[in-house]
XYZ file of C-alpha atoms in Angstrom:
695
model
C 126.064 -104.042 -77.960
C 128.878 -105.786 -75.954
C 130.321 -108.935 -77.401
C 131.022 -109.684 -73.526
C 129.167 -109.190 -69.993
C 131.776 -107.874 -67.592
C 131.386 -110.101 -64.447
C 134.335 -109.100 -62.546
C 133.628 -108.610 -58.494
C 135.053 -104.996 -57.193
C 134.055 -106.612 -54.091
C 137.632 -108.933 -54.671
C 139.862 -105.736 -54.258
C 138.274 -104.302 -51.673
C 140.833 -106.070 -48.469
C 138.403 -109.207 -48.452
C 139.208 -111.345 -44.644
C 137.071 -113.787 -43.103
C 136.455 -113.885 -39.393
C 136.226 -117.465 -37.178
C 132.894 -117.346 -38.218
C 133.308 -117.239 -41.898
C 132.001 -113.095 -41.722
C 133.653 -111.335 -44.056
C 135.604 -108.066 -43.340
C 136.606 -105.591 -45.383
C 139.826 -103.457 -44.211
C 139.936 -99.630 -45.176
C 144.116 -99.987 -45.924
C 145.960 -97.019 -46.212
C 144.264 -95.375 -48.946
C 140.146 -95.910 -48.020
C 138.371 -93.679 -45.914
C 138.065 -95.479 -42.035
C 134.547 -96.127 -40.747
C 133.820 -94.249 -37.667
C 131.041 -93.548 -34.929
C 129.893 -90.465 -34.802
C 132.330 -88.998 -32.539
C 134.758 -89.740 -34.738
C 136.670 -93.223 -33.393
C 137.686 -95.591 -36.224
C 135.690 -98.234 -35.867
C 138.102 -101.717 -35.589
C 135.500 -104.530 -36.533
C 131.500 -103.905 -37.808
C 130.890 -107.548 -37.566
C 130.979 -108.454 -34.611
C 129.535 -106.714 -30.886
C 132.135 -107.124 -27.929
C 131.433 -110.314 -26.069
C 132.957 -111.952 -22.771
C 134.068 -115.377 -24.590
C 133.139 -116.007 -27.866
C 130.143 -117.388 -26.656
C 129.808 -115.746 -23.739
C 127.091 -112.168 -23.384
C 127.564 -109.373 -25.086
C 129.078 -106.512 -23.145
C 126.775 -103.367 -21.910
C 130.304 -101.412 -22.281
C 130.405 -101.914 -26.217
C 129.754 -98.089 -27.260
C 130.181 -99.063 -31.167
C 127.074 -101.628 -31.029
C 125.183 -99.158 -28.684
C 125.205 -96.318 -31.278
C 124.512 -98.367 -33.947
C 121.387 -100.534 -32.889
C 120.397 -96.867 -30.725
C 120.676 -94.863 -34.405
C 118.769 -97.524 -36.009
C 116.050 -97.421 -33.742
C 115.197 -94.354 -34.315
C 115.850 -93.843 -37.883
C 112.019 -93.250 -38.771
C 110.238 -90.048 -38.767
C 106.444 -89.489 -38.802
C 104.878 -89.830 -42.302
C 103.021 -87.215 -43.583
C 99.351 -87.717 -42.976
C 98.540 -87.446 -46.668
C 100.565 -87.170 -49.793
C 103.329 -89.974 -47.214
C 104.327 -92.041 -50.586
C 106.392 -89.197 -52.869
C 109.193 -89.019 -55.534
C 110.825 -85.768 -55.884
C 113.817 -84.381 -58.223
C 115.766 -81.566 -57.995
C 115.958 -78.516 -61.069
C 115.427 -75.580 -62.088
C 112.655 -72.464 -62.837
C 113.069 -69.882 -65.496
C 110.392 -67.226 -66.213
C 110.214 -66.233 -70.188
C 108.613 -63.625 -70.389
C 108.505 -61.105 -67.407
C 104.767 -60.157 -65.301
C 106.152 -57.099 -64.190
C 102.941 -55.072 -64.953
C 101.347 -57.795 -62.484
C 103.818 -58.018 -59.659
C 106.962 -56.992 -57.719
C 108.461 -60.559 -57.027
C 111.589 -60.559 -58.889
C 111.089 -64.747 -59.562
C 107.904 -63.226 -61.976
C 109.299 -60.108 -63.381
C 113.196 -60.940 -63.943
C 113.571 -63.649 -67.244
C 116.451 -65.566 -68.135
C 117.354 -66.779 -64.667
C 117.276 -70.157 -63.507
C 116.453 -70.243 -60.349
C 116.653 -73.707 -58.098
C 113.956 -75.757 -56.796
C 112.684 -79.149 -55.822
C 109.391 -80.830 -56.900
C 107.626 -83.686 -54.885
C 105.192 -85.563 -56.443
C 103.058 -87.797 -54.522
C 99.561 -89.686 -54.008
C 97.643 -88.703 -51.782
C 95.404 -91.590 -50.003
C 98.266 -94.111 -49.732
C 100.678 -94.818 -46.945
C 104.920 -94.266 -47.207
C 105.115 -97.819 -48.218
C 102.398 -98.322 -50.749
C 102.137 -98.586 -54.401
C 102.872 -96.204 -56.874
C 99.723 -96.373 -59.568
C 96.609 -96.491 -57.640
C 93.588 -94.492 -58.706
C 94.487 -91.270 -56.579
C 94.781 -87.695 -56.591
C 98.433 -86.550 -57.178
C 100.150 -84.146 -55.226
C 102.195 -81.714 -57.206
C 104.451 -79.386 -54.569
C 107.273 -76.813 -56.094
C 109.772 -75.534 -53.892
C 111.421 -72.293 -55.320
C 114.534 -71.167 -54.023
C 114.052 -67.515 -54.768
C 116.540 -64.604 -53.932
C 113.623 -63.264 -51.554
C 112.801 -66.230 -49.836
C 111.394 -69.906 -50.639
C 108.050 -69.989 -52.563
C 106.206 -73.321 -52.005
C 103.285 -73.863 -54.821
C 101.945 -76.731 -53.376
C 98.855 -78.369 -55.807
C 97.573 -81.236 -57.225
C 97.407 -82.872 -60.638
C 93.357 -81.582 -60.405
C 92.813 -78.134 -60.635
C 90.096 -78.305 -57.662
C 89.912 -80.188 -54.433
C 87.245 -82.184 -52.831
C 86.059 -79.258 -50.004
C 85.599 -75.622 -49.818
C 86.240 -75.176 -46.282
C 89.624 -76.187 -44.555
C 86.925 -77.420 -41.614
C 86.145 -80.440 -43.505
C 89.973 -81.561 -44.612
C 90.201 -83.876 -41.472
C 86.670 -85.573 -42.671
C 87.585 -86.240 -45.982
C 90.848 -87.320 -45.249
C 89.507 -89.824 -42.132
C 86.732 -91.196 -44.811
C 89.257 -91.708 -47.492
C 92.060 -93.687 -45.285
C 91.740 -97.575 -44.208
C 88.558 -97.860 -41.805
C 89.841 -97.815 -38.329
C 87.959 -101.080 -37.245
C 89.693 -102.835 -40.161
C 92.768 -101.588 -41.349
C 91.774 -101.603 -44.998
C 91.939 -101.108 -47.806
C 94.689 -99.308 -48.588
C 95.273 -96.668 -50.976
C 92.294 -96.968 -52.185
C 88.776 -94.860 -52.334
C 86.712 -97.814 -53.200
C 84.663 -98.456 -49.731
C 81.575 -97.690 -47.856
C 83.235 -94.969 -45.900
C 84.478 -92.338 -48.747
C 81.406 -93.094 -50.430
C 79.529 -92.531 -47.637
C 81.374 -89.483 -46.884
C 81.219 -87.642 -50.742
C 77.496 -88.698 -51.118
C 76.356 -86.611 -48.626
C 78.963 -83.648 -49.594
C 77.833 -82.538 -53.152
C 80.552 -80.105 -52.979
C 82.926 -83.221 -53.542
C 80.657 -84.462 -56.709
C 83.479 -82.507 -58.825
C 86.913 -83.647 -57.725
C 85.024 -87.203 -57.361
C 84.629 -87.385 -61.499
C 88.086 -86.118 -61.857
C 89.038 -89.129 -59.555
C 86.984 -91.400 -61.861
C 88.688 -90.146 -65.168
C 92.178 -90.819 -66.253
C 93.716 -88.441 -64.712
C 93.711 -90.327 -61.762
C 96.093 -93.358 -64.003
C 98.970 -90.731 -65.037
C 101.218 -93.172 -67.245
C 104.382 -91.118 -65.727
C 104.853 -88.695 -63.156
C 106.386 -87.032 -65.808
C 102.821 -86.465 -67.431
C 101.035 -84.821 -65.461
C 99.509 -81.432 -65.176
C 100.273 -79.411 -62.017
C 97.850 -76.979 -60.464
C 98.090 -74.262 -57.729
C 94.278 -74.996 -57.294
C 93.298 -71.881 -55.576
C 93.249 -68.104 -56.622
C 96.233 -66.124 -55.118
C 96.889 -62.279 -55.873
C 99.559 -60.579 -57.992
C 100.467 -57.204 -56.320
C 102.615 -54.210 -58.787
C 105.024 -52.044 -57.874
C 101.542 -49.094 -57.491
C 99.852 -51.762 -54.928
C 97.332 -53.049 -57.324
C 95.709 -56.341 -57.081
C 95.140 -58.877 -60.261
C 94.315 -62.543 -59.289
C 96.139 -65.558 -60.432
C 95.900 -69.077 -60.460
C 99.038 -71.436 -61.377
C 99.334 -74.232 -63.793
C 102.397 -76.266 -64.755
C 101.774 -78.188 -68.118
C 104.374 -81.204 -69.107
C 105.442 -80.820 -72.261
C 105.446 -84.520 -73.182
C 101.560 -83.763 -72.814
C 98.782 -85.619 -70.407
C 98.998 -89.365 -70.498
C 97.577 -92.058 -68.733
C 97.059 -95.728 -68.113
C 93.787 -97.968 -68.256
C 92.314 -98.951 -64.768
C 93.549 -102.536 -65.763
C 97.230 -101.667 -66.582
C 97.336 -99.394 -62.918
C 96.235 -102.578 -60.856
C 98.763 -104.836 -62.896
C 101.665 -102.598 -63.146
C 101.095 -102.590 -59.083
C 101.835 -106.225 -58.874
C 104.774 -106.014 -61.319
C 106.472 -102.976 -59.893
C 104.732 -100.951 -56.981
C 107.152 -98.109 -57.630
C 106.425 -97.809 -61.489
C 106.353 -94.232 -60.905
C 109.233 -93.340 -58.430
C 111.664 -95.893 -61.175
C 110.620 -94.039 -64.095
C 111.562 -90.489 -62.887
C 114.979 -92.060 -61.424
C 115.748 -93.189 -64.944
C 114.463 -90.607 -67.097
C 116.736 -88.301 -65.070
C 119.957 -90.467 -65.031
C 119.295 -91.547 -69.130
C 119.486 -87.458 -69.758
C 115.630 -87.279 -70.476
C 115.067 -84.372 -68.278
C 110.880 -83.824 -67.014
C 110.194 -80.097 -68.121
C 107.107 -78.462 -67.719
C 106.090 -75.109 -68.799
C 104.662 -72.782 -66.151
C 101.094 -70.745 -66.579
C 99.355 -68.309 -65.500
C 95.619 -67.367 -65.788
C 95.302 -63.868 -64.339
C 92.017 -62.157 -63.996
C 90.620 -58.719 -62.364
C 88.207 -58.419 -59.678
C 85.601 -57.082 -62.064
C 86.336 -60.219 -64.481
C 85.749 -62.382 -61.341
C 82.214 -61.173 -60.403
C 81.221 -62.181 -64.060
C 81.859 -65.518 -63.822
C 79.147 -67.844 -62.835
C 80.958 -69.453 -60.023
C 83.043 -68.119 -57.646
C 86.306 -67.915 -58.316
C 86.879 -68.143 -54.532
C 85.539 -71.794 -54.305
C 88.354 -74.546 -54.355
C 85.864 -77.315 -55.812
C 85.899 -74.991 -59.040
C 88.087 -74.414 -61.977
C 88.578 -71.693 -64.721
C 88.016 -73.266 -67.627
C 91.046 -72.323 -70.128
C 87.948 -70.992 -73.251
C 87.321 -68.267 -70.224
C 90.364 -67.231 -69.021
C 93.491 -68.695 -71.010
C 96.496 -70.193 -69.900
C 99.378 -67.652 -70.545
C 102.813 -69.809 -70.325
C 105.394 -67.073 -69.178
C 107.936 -69.547 -68.120
C 109.464 -73.770 -67.784
C 110.489 -75.911 -64.782
C 113.305 -78.527 -65.792
C 113.961 -81.521 -63.252
C 117.481 -82.607 -63.930
C 119.135 -84.127 -61.175
C 117.790 -86.714 -58.737
C 118.201 -86.427 -54.785
C 121.351 -87.895 -53.520
C 119.366 -89.215 -50.585
C 115.715 -90.134 -50.336
C 115.200 -89.445 -46.345
C 117.524 -86.201 -45.848
C 115.804 -84.305 -49.008
C 112.199 -86.221 -50.513
C 111.292 -87.390 -46.737
C 112.157 -84.242 -44.573
C 111.262 -81.342 -47.538
C 108.463 -79.220 -46.045
C 106.094 -77.510 -48.359
C 104.061 -74.849 -47.060
C 101.442 -72.383 -49.396
C 102.061 -69.226 -46.571
C 105.672 -69.423 -47.821
C 105.809 -67.191 -50.723
C 107.708 -63.939 -52.058
C 106.595 -60.365 -51.596
C 104.115 -59.090 -54.727
C 102.433 -62.775 -53.975
C 99.627 -62.846 -51.743
C 96.595 -64.794 -51.177
C 93.016 -64.805 -51.351
C 90.244 -65.104 -49.139
C 89.147 -68.997 -50.362
C 88.661 -70.744 -47.143
C 89.998 -74.182 -47.879
C 93.815 -72.048 -48.584
C 92.899 -69.804 -45.554
C 92.996 -73.215 -43.408
C 96.164 -74.703 -45.527
C 98.275 -72.050 -44.030
C 97.994 -73.063 -40.706
C 97.429 -76.689 -41.222
C 100.884 -77.215 -43.272
C 102.910 -75.332 -41.150
C 101.686 -76.474 -37.692
C 102.176 -80.569 -39.394
C 105.817 -79.667 -39.297
C 106.363 -79.638 -35.971
C 104.992 -83.709 -35.359
C 106.619 -84.788 -38.193
C 110.214 -83.180 -38.482
C 110.079 -82.497 -34.811
C 110.874 -78.989 -34.317
C 110.027 -75.335 -34.898
C 113.666 -75.082 -36.860
C 112.404 -77.460 -40.055
C 113.708 -74.692 -41.955
C 117.288 -75.003 -41.043
C 117.481 -78.561 -42.777
C 119.339 -77.960 -45.950
C 116.555 -79.110 -48.411
C 113.901 -76.592 -46.458
C 116.572 -73.383 -46.520
C 116.354 -70.891 -48.095
C 119.609 -70.039 -50.479
C 118.709 -66.661 -49.760
C 120.515 -64.383 -47.139
C 118.318 -65.060 -44.086
C 118.090 -63.721 -40.578
C 115.881 -63.424 -37.438
C 115.701 -63.140 -34.080
C 114.059 -66.706 -33.716
C 116.406 -68.377 -31.195
C 116.764 -72.411 -29.347
C 114.469 -74.561 -29.863
C 114.730 -78.587 -30.376
C 117.493 -79.192 -33.321
C 118.652 -75.522 -33.441
C 121.542 -76.176 -36.004
C 122.913 -72.502 -36.204
C 124.618 -70.844 -33.505
C 123.545 -66.901 -33.150
C 125.983 -64.436 -31.663
C 125.312 -61.605 -29.591
C 123.112 -60.652 -26.751
C 120.190 -59.190 -28.483
C 116.994 -61.305 -29.812
C 114.602 -59.042 -29.395
C 113.572 -55.370 -31.451
C 113.266 -52.357 -31.236
C 116.748 -52.554 -29.294
C 119.967 -49.995 -28.791
C 122.138 -52.214 -27.989
C 123.706 -53.612 -31.098
C 123.335 -51.435 -34.232
C 124.126 -54.460 -36.571
C 121.250 -57.112 -35.957
C 118.747 -57.141 -38.542
C 115.395 -54.733 -38.622
C 112.189 -54.715 -40.189
C 112.331 -52.771 -43.976
C 109.160 -51.523 -45.797
C 110.518 -50.899 -48.517
C 111.404 -54.507 -49.489
C 109.307 -56.153 -47.055
C 105.946 -57.952 -47.899
C 102.930 -56.081 -48.243
C 99.619 -58.172 -47.945
C 97.218 -56.268 -50.053
C 94.835 -53.566 -48.631
C 92.068 -55.328 -49.516
C 88.220 -53.078 -48.753
C 86.085 -55.304 -46.336
C 82.745 -55.478 -46.335
C 80.027 -54.879 -44.073
C 79.494 -58.279 -43.535
C 78.312 -59.925 -40.008
C 80.646 -62.444 -38.460
C 79.407 -66.152 -38.863
C 80.210 -69.463 -40.326
C 78.372 -69.416 -43.552
C 79.352 -69.667 -47.066
C 79.120 -67.702 -49.771
C 75.869 -68.140 -52.229
C 77.921 -69.136 -55.056
C 79.155 -71.346 -53.454
C 76.200 -74.043 -53.838
C 76.208 -74.999 -57.197
C 78.189 -78.471 -57.267
C 76.904 -79.574 -60.548
C 77.186 -77.783 -63.436
C 81.370 -78.044 -63.203
C 81.290 -81.671 -63.208
C 78.987 -81.932 -66.338
C 80.860 -79.700 -68.237
C 83.708 -82.281 -67.116
C 82.402 -85.536 -68.080
C 80.639 -83.928 -71.344
C 84.193 -82.452 -71.975
C 85.604 -85.941 -72.006
C 85.936 -88.348 -75.602
C 83.662 -91.172 -75.508
C 86.320 -94.088 -74.618
C 86.824 -91.999 -71.534
C 83.394 -91.268 -70.375
C 83.297 -95.070 -70.561
C 86.595 -95.408 -68.379
C 84.412 -92.707 -65.729
C 81.432 -94.787 -65.999
C 83.528 -97.820 -65.659
C 85.385 -96.284 -62.404
C 82.459 -95.253 -60.601
C 80.249 -99.122 -61.308
C 84.200 -100.368 -59.632
C 84.202 -98.024 -57.097
C 80.439 -98.417 -55.969
C 81.059 -102.110 -56.534
C 83.387 -102.447 -53.502
C 80.715 -100.843 -51.260
C 78.452 -102.554 -48.981
C 75.875 -99.917 -47.908
C 73.069 -99.938 -50.415
C 71.719 -96.841 -49.566
C 75.497 -95.328 -49.867
C 75.270 -96.772 -53.726
C 71.985 -95.455 -54.387
C 72.674 -91.897 -53.188
C 75.750 -91.635 -55.265
C 73.764 -92.594 -58.357
C 71.396 -89.613 -57.021
C 73.901 -86.852 -57.630
C 75.407 -88.727 -60.780
C 71.888 -88.123 -62.381
C 72.751 -83.653 -62.002
C 75.947 -84.364 -63.702
C 74.376 -86.551 -66.524
C 71.376 -88.733 -67.276
C 73.400 -91.545 -69.461
C 76.305 -91.532 -67.028
C 73.996 -92.373 -64.245
C 72.296 -94.512 -66.150
C 75.664 -96.617 -67.645
C 76.485 -96.850 -63.654
C 73.067 -98.131 -62.878
C 73.312 -101.138 -65.342
C 76.662 -102.046 -64.425
C 75.534 -102.089 -60.711
C 71.951 -103.964 -61.267
C 70.506 -101.274 -59.575
C 67.445 -98.994 -60.491
C 68.160 -95.504 -60.591
C 66.919 -93.718 -57.497
C 65.437 -90.079 -57.616
C 67.716 -87.175 -58.380
C 69.184 -85.679 -55.247
C 68.116 -82.271 -54.723
C 69.849 -79.487 -55.742
C 71.264 -76.397 -53.292
C 71.488 -73.987 -56.826
C 70.479 -75.006 -60.339
C 72.648 -76.834 -62.420
C 74.155 -74.624 -65.617
C 74.934 -75.927 -68.952
C 78.450 -74.235 -69.410
C 80.331 -74.780 -72.625
C 82.399 -78.076 -72.942
C 86.073 -77.488 -72.573
C 89.129 -79.401 -75.131
C 91.127 -78.536 -72.245
C 89.888 -81.366 -69.571
C 90.530 -84.076 -71.462
C 93.251 -86.718 -71.336
C 92.884 -89.416 -74.257
C 91.797 -85.929 -76.711
C 94.874 -84.162 -75.671
C 97.690 -87.275 -75.949
C 100.647 -85.780 -77.950
C 101.403 -88.178 -80.879
C 104.635 -88.735 -80.143
C 107.189 -91.052 -78.748
C 108.992 -88.825 -76.654
C 109.489 -90.021 -73.177
C 107.785 -93.502 -74.162
C 109.255 -97.137 -73.330
C 109.019 -99.680 -76.249
C 109.777 -103.325 -74.772
C 111.986 -106.013 -77.161
C 111.220 -109.464 -76.628
C 114.336 -111.823 -77.707
C 115.516 -114.738 -76.884
C 118.778 -117.651 -77.569
C 119.896 -116.786 -81.440
C 117.532 -113.517 -81.885
C 118.212 -111.391 -84.671
C 120.538 -108.746 -83.655
C 120.252 -106.987 -86.259
C 116.300 -106.802 -86.033
C 116.827 -105.522 -82.161
C 119.591 -102.794 -83.788
C 116.875 -101.720 -86.373
C 113.828 -101.328 -83.657
C 115.788 -99.570 -81.425
C 117.596 -97.358 -83.647
C 113.835 -95.988 -84.677
C 112.916 -95.842 -81.557
C 115.414 -94.183 -79.643
C 115.360 -91.636 -83.365
C 111.773 -90.654 -82.180
C 113.145 -89.932 -78.349
C 111.824 -93.446 -76.841
C 113.634 -95.290 -74.479
C 113.931 -99.729 -75.240
C 114.362 -102.448 -72.904
C 115.216 -106.023 -73.743
C 112.876 -108.427 -71.921
C 113.950 -112.147 -72.204
C 113.639 -115.408 -70.369
C 116.585 -114.596 -68.371
C 119.186 -112.178 -67.793
C 121.574 -112.922 -70.227
C 121.220 -114.488 -74.017
C 123.185 -115.179 -76.768
C 122.227 -113.394 -79.967
C 122.223 -114.742 -83.692
C 126.539 -113.395 -83.939
C 127.639 -114.639 -80.708
C 126.658 -111.325 -78.643
C 126.193 -111.951 -74.906
C 123.489 -109.311 -73.679
C 122.049 -108.534 -70.523
C 118.608 -108.592 -70.545
C 116.896 -105.170 -68.539
C 114.601 -108.039 -67.388
C 113.193 -111.474 -67.257
C 109.478 -112.363 -68.906
C 108.336 -112.905 -65.774
C 109.275 -110.012 -63.860
C 108.539 -107.150 -66.692
C 104.613 -107.815 -67.967
C 104.211 -105.440 -70.657
C 102.337 -102.907 -68.917
C 105.149 -102.025 -68.140
C 105.834 -100.470 -71.361
C 103.967 -98.252 -73.950
C 104.036 -101.188 -76.586
C 105.978 -104.025 -77.270
C 108.300 -105.988 -80.004
C 109.020 -109.611 -80.741
C 111.974 -110.775 -82.220
C 112.656 -114.611 -81.142
C 113.483 -117.896 -83.481
C 111.007 -120.412 -83.998
C 112.493 -123.111 -81.168
C 112.466 -120.315 -78.165
C 109.279 -119.352 -79.495
C 108.164 -123.156 -78.662
C 109.227 -122.972 -75.622
C 107.370 -119.789 -74.849
C 104.816 -120.668 -76.732
C 104.093 -122.682 -73.390
C 105.082 -119.831 -70.789
C 101.784 -118.244 -69.374
C 104.064 -114.932 -68.629
C 104.517 -115.002 -72.011
C 101.326 -115.645 -73.294
C 100.026 -112.734 -70.540
C 102.508 -110.583 -72.132
C 100.949 -110.264 -75.778
C 97.348 -110.807 -74.372
C 97.950 -107.767 -72.043
C 99.510 -105.302 -74.778
C 96.746 -106.561 -77.094
C 93.876 -105.651 -74.426
C 95.161 -102.564 -73.500
C 94.789 -101.412 -77.078
C 98.951 -101.535 -78.016
C 100.933 -101.744 -80.885
C 102.699 -104.925 -81.072
C 105.208 -105.968 -83.862
C 105.628 -109.780 -84.276
C 108.294 -111.877 -86.503
C 107.194 -115.043 -88.216
C 107.919 -117.582 -85.381
C 105.850 -115.633 -82.589
C 103.025 -115.197 -85.225
C 102.937 -119.243 -85.788
C 103.906 -120.583 -82.307
C 102.071 -117.563 -79.960
C 99.519 -114.691 -81.617
C 98.144 -117.672 -83.309
C 96.739 -119.704 -80.803
C 95.500 -116.483 -78.716
C 92.110 -114.247 -78.933
C 94.335 -111.590 -80.794
C 92.912 -110.330 -83.506
C 95.166 -108.780 -86.249
C 93.823 -105.344 -86.779
C 96.174 -102.191 -87.878
C 98.606 -101.896 -84.484
C 99.592 -105.374 -84.792
C 101.951 -105.493 -87.816
C 104.689 -107.996 -89.073
C 108.387 -107.178 -87.852
C 109.229 -105.781 -91.518
C 106.753 -102.881 -91.159
C 109.162 -100.961 -88.402
C 107.907 -97.519 -89.802
C 104.254 -98.674 -89.438
C 105.048 -99.464 -86.058
C 106.515 -96.704 -84.837
C 104.141 -94.536 -85.893
C 101.185 -96.563 -84.216
C 103.345 -97.257 -80.889
C 102.970 -92.863 -80.558
C 99.279 -93.439 -79.678
C 97.129 -96.605 -79.156
C 94.073 -98.053 -80.689
C 90.839 -97.059 -78.526
C 88.685 -98.552 -81.017
C 89.902 -101.944 -79.925
C 88.900 -101.707 -76.476
C 84.939 -102.187 -76.754
C 86.375 -105.612 -78.369
C 87.843 -106.721 -75.490
C 86.461 -105.215 -72.225
C 83.180 -104.771 -70.769
C 82.933 -101.262 -70.133
C 80.148 -99.352 -68.294
């Protein structure tokens, strides 16, 4: 720790002067780059517009003002209709096991090469300015700049989707967005239109139960799985096809918050996930995922008790294991959020030779929709020329002109076949993209779904029965909360009628929490199958017993013992955790005279921001903090969120003893640092029924 905090202001060395009105001017001098207009004209005064006299009107001839205001007025572009709020990072993909037997794609056949990529993770329902922590699906999109062209794997943190056919996508989004007559709720599914739509669309039941689970409340973007959702095809050198589903598995494991934490985090730090990603990369704790594939043949697919072309169905890992063949590491945050994170354009239709599409009707619609939306968002079919979207391999085509054309194509030829320029690009039958030569059936053209698509309840039932008891309680409580926000009685009843097919106990728990009677079960379009449970679907059950990637908050105040702080910091760092110091103010003097700067004031850093907490304060400071509501909430919330707490004697005497906190195994004296470190690796879920009324 530093003995002194450096308060030196660098602005004092930046040629500061004051103008007539006391405004601050900073002159570039001889050694600093001068501020210019877009045309390169050096600007003499960036503080005042050109006026006819000191109190006269502003003159129209002020081209510096007009250019600056004009650009400012047009800084924003239309936000994404869905996935508007996202965070992203640069990194690389590395294949560790070749899939050359299955595909000609170099990115999946040539090992031990690092290929650059850009990954964007986002919420779905909220606007660009909404919070990071709503109950929501998270988009998981990866753009890999392969040497054969860009490959966009555009998926979610859930392996399935709400609907089976792209025809229903506008309806789903209109239902979950803020209701058009009132403009709320923002970034929330707890309202009538969403539940009206899903309760009339049984195909949504599988994704809805995932949405009600802990998967919808991730602890960190570094701790979510990514799924390609759809079945794709891999094509090998002989033209043979193997179906594939893509998976991203976080090295830190799947971890989530509780609903109460998510609500409180959104108030304390709406940018919680974005800040966490930024800080982890800045600290050198690079987020990492294993890349896996589920491979299966057409014959194997025919034996599944579901249709793999149905995007509302997952393929259990016990049925088709996930084969880990590579990894993704994110190691660089964007240098400019707008230019990269906001302007990046992902399209499922972007893939290299050796990978092909399946006939999944939702995927087929996405192939059109994603490309189409870039025209309205980015303003031009030339969006691929924006640096973040441009391929890093050689590219050449005869597409010309258009809004925002950044290239200067040369020559007279912009067509083919042609004979005027032998150097112009031509097609390559050997190296080019080939679609799989799929045999077509003799079916009749029509608007109809496959018969196997009719089973809407078997997989939601499998998902629910696969969860641990705390997770099942969280799911039931989530349904109760969401339906408790629904004003229309028949919509609540209709939803309960679907839950009876998923699990009678679940339906009863939700009905009891709502004070409702159970309605008759909905009519099922297909019999409900009893599928084997899958531990891979759990969240709490799969959370690693580790401090890697987690954050510990240490509360200190005037006179706190530096030796104790150092002991806990060293123990946490040794286990891969980060530590943030919290104090009543931004600066505090410790017992040895060291003045340190806290990461946050306690009023702005509630314990919901940390995975475990420590208190190291002296008696006089403890007496003061015992009268502070933010401090009392700091300990109470840590307790009710089942976290580990380490306390000093003064904290125990003046704070904990006054609170409704039962000293269980996860609440330890300061002297027992080893016990605290071990408990901080997980949560004491047995505490939850004592502190919260779960459905």
